[in-house]
Structure formats: C-alpha cells, structure tokens
mmCIF file of C-alpha atoms in Angstrom:
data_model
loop_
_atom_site.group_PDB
_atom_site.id
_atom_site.type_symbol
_atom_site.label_atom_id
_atom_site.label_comp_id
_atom_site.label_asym_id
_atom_site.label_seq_id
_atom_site.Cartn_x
_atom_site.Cartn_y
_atom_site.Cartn_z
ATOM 1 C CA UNK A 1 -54.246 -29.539 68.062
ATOM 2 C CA UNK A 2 -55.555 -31.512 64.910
ATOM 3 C CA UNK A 3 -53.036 -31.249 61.326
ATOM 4 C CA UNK A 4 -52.298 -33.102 58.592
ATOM 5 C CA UNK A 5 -48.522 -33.594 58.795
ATOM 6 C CA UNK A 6 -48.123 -33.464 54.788
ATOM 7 C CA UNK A 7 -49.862 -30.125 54.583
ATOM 8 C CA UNK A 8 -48.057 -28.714 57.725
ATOM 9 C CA UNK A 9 -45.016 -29.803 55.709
ATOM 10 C CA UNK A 10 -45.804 -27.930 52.838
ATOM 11 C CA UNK A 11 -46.654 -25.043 54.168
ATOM 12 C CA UNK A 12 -43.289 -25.150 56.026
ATOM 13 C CA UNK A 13 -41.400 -25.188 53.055
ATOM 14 C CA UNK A 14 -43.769 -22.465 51.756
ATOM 15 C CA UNK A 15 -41.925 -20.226 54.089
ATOM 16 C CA UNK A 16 -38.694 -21.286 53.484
ATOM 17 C CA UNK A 17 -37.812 -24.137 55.178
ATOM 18 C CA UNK A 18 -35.370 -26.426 53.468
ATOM 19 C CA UNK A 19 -36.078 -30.104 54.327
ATOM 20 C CA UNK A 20 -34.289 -33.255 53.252
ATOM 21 C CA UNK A 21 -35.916 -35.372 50.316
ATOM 22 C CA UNK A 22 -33.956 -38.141 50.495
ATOM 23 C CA UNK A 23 -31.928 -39.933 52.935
ATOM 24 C CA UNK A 24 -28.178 -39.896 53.233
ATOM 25 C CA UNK A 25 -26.741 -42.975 54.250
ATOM 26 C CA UNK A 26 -23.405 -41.377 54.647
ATOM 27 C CA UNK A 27 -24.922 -39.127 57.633
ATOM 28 C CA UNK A 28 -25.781 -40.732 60.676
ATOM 29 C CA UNK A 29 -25.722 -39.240 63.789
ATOM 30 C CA UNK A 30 -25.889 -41.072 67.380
ATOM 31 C CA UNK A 31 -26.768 -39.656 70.385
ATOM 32 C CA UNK A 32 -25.858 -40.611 73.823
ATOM 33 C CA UNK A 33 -26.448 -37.561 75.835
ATOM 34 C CA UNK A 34 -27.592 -34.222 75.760
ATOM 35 C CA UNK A 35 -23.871 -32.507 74.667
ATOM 36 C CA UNK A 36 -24.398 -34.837 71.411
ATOM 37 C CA UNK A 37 -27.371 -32.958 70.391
ATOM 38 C CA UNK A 38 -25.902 -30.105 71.225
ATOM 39 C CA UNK A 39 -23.382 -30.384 69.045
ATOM 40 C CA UNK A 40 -25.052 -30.282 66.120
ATOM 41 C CA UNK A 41 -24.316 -27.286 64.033
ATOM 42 C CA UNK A 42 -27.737 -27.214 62.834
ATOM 43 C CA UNK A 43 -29.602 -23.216 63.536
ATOM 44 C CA UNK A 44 -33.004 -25.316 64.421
ATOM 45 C CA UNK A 45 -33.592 -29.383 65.380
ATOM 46 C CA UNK A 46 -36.849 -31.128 65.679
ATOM 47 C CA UNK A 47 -36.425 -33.329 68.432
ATOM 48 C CA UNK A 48 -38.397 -36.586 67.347
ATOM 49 C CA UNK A 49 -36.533 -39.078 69.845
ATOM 50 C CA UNK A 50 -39.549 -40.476 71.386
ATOM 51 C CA UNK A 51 -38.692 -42.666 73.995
ATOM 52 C CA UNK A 52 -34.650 -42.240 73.271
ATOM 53 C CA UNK A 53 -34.931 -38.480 75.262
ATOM 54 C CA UNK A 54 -34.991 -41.009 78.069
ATOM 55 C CA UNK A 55 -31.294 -41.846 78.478
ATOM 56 C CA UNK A 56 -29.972 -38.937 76.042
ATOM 57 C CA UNK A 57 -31.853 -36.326 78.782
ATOM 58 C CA UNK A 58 -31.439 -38.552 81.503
ATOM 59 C CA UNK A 59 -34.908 -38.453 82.446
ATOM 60 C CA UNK A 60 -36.059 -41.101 84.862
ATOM 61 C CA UNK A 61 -39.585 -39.922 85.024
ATOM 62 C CA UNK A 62 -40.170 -40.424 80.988
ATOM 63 C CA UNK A 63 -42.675 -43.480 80.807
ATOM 64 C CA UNK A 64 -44.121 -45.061 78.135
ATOM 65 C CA UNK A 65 -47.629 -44.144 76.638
ATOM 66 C CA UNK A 66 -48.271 -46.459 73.666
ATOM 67 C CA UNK A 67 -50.427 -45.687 71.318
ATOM 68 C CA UNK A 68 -52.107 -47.079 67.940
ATOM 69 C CA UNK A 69 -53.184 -45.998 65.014
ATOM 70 C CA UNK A 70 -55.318 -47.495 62.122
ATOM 71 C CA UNK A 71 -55.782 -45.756 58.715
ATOM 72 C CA UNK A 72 -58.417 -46.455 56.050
ATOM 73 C CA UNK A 73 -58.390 -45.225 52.389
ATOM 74 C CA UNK A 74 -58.346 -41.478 51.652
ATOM 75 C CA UNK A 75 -62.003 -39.998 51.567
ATOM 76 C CA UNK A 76 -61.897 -36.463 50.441
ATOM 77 C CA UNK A 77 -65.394 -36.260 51.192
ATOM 78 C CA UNK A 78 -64.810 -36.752 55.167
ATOM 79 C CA UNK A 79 -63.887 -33.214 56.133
ATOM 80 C CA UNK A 80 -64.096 -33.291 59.486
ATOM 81 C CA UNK A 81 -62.986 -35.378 62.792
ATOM 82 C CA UNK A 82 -64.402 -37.132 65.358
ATOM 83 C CA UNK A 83 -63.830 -36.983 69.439
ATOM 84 C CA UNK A 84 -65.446 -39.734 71.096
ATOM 85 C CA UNK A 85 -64.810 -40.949 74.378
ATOM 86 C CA UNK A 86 -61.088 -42.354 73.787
ATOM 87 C CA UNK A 87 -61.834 -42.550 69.904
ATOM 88 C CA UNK A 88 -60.398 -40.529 67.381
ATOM 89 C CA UNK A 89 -61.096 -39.589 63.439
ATOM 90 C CA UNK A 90 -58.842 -37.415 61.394
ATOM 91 C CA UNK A 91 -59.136 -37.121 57.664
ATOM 92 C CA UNK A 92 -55.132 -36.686 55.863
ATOM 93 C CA UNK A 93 -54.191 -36.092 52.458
ATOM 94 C CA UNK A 94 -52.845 -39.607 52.652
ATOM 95 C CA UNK A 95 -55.894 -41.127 54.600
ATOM 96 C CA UNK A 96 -58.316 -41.248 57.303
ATOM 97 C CA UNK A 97 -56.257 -42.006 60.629
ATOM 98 C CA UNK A 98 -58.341 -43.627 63.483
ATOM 99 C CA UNK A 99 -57.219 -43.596 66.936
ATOM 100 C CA UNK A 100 -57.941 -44.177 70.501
ATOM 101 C CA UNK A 101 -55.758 -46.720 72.197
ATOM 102 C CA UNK A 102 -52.636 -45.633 75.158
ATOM 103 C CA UNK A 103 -51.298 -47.956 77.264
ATOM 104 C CA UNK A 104 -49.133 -46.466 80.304
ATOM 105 C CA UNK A 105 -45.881 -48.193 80.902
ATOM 106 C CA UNK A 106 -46.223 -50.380 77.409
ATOM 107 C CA UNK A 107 -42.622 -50.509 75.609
ATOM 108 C CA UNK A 108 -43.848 -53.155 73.451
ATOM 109 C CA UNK A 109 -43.371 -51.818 69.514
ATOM 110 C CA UNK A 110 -45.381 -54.215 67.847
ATOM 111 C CA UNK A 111 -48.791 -53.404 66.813
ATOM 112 C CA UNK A 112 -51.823 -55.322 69.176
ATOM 113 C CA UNK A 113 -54.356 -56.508 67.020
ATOM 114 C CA UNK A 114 -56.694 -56.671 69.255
ATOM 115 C CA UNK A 115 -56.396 -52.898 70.363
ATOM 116 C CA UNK A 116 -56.433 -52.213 66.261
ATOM 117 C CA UNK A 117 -59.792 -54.149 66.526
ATOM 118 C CA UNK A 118 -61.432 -52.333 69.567
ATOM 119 C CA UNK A 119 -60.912 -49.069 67.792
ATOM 120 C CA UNK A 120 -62.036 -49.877 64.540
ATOM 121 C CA UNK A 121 -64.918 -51.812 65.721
ATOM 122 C CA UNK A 122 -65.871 -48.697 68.326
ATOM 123 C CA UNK A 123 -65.782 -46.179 65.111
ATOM 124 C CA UNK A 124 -68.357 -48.683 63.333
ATOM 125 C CA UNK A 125 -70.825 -48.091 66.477
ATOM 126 C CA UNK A 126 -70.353 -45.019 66.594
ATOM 127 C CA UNK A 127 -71.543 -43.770 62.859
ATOM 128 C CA UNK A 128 -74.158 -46.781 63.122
ATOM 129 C CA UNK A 129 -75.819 -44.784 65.904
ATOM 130 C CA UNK A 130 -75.643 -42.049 63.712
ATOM 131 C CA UNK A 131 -77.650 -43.705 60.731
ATOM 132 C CA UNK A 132 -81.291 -42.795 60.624
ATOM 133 C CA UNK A 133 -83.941 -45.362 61.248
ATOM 134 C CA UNK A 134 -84.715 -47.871 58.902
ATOM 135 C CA UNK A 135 -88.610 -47.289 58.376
#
C-alpha cells in the first residue's frame, strides 16, 4: 500500500479524529513492557515503537530491517510512482520520496551515504533509459 502520510492525516481528522498539534513536554510516557501500554487510558493507540516493541513485547525474533530514504523537491507534476527492482518513487505533498535500500540485522541509525547514493544514482538510470533517442 502506497499514501501520502499528510493526506492520510487529513482525511483522518476529516472523520473525526482529534490529533495532537503540538507537543507537550509535560506528558511523557515510558514504556517497559506490555502492561505499560496497556495502561494507557487512551480508546485507540498507534503503536509506532519500531524497534522498542522488542523488549516492551518481549519479542526475541524482532530483527532489524534498515531502511533509507531520500527525498527531492515537491513536483506536482509527478503523479505517479515507480517499482523497480528494489527501487522506489512516491510523489508527497511534501516531496518526492525515493527508496530502495534494507539491510537485515542493521541497528545502525545513522544515514549511509553510500546506500543514499546507490538509490539516487539507480533512479537516474532508470528514467535515462526511459528518454527517447537523441537523433
């Protein structure tokens, strides 16, 4: 599935969902394990732990898949997205996201240049093939 998070947003509060527009420092909540999250008086919680469900789940199995992304200016001409091999294109309100690395077992959290180069350099092939001919 393919969405522009912003939009998806809006539309969520189009139908009545109330989210936060600013943070509150005063409200923090840690989580150690799963009776922590469970606690929460909250009717509905979108779980965006990431690798953290790890030890508040106590899932041994959870392994790291690290990805990249690279975004370029906002085009509102490019409408559509691109699937290419391990190469990705999405066009978003707030620019046009390129993708295509994952690296099992990586729990590295800073960016690797040289992955951000592969995919950007592997999106430039790919729309020079699609030029036409210089005749």
């Amino acid at each position: 599935m393919c969405h522009d998070a912003h939009r998806a947003l809006d539309l969520f509060e189009c139908r009545g969902a109330r989210l936060p527009t600013r943070r509150r420092p005063d409200v923090v909540h840690t989580f150690e394990d799963v009776s922590d999250v469970l606690s929460l008086l909250e009717p509905a919680i979108v779980n965006c732990t990431g690798l953290g469900a790890k030890a508040i789940f106590g899932d041994d199995e959870l392994t790291p898949i690290k990805g990249q992304l690279t975004f370029l200016l906002p085009q509102p001409e490019v409408d559509y997205i691109t699937l290419y091999g391990d190469l990705y294109m999405m066009p978003r309100t707030d620019g046009i996201l390129l993708g295509g690395t994952h690296e099992r077992g990586e729990w590295s959290m800073e960016p690797n240049q040289e992955a951000i180069r592969r995919v950007v350099t592997g999106h430039k092939e790919l729309f020079d093939q699609m030029r036409p001919p210089m005749i």
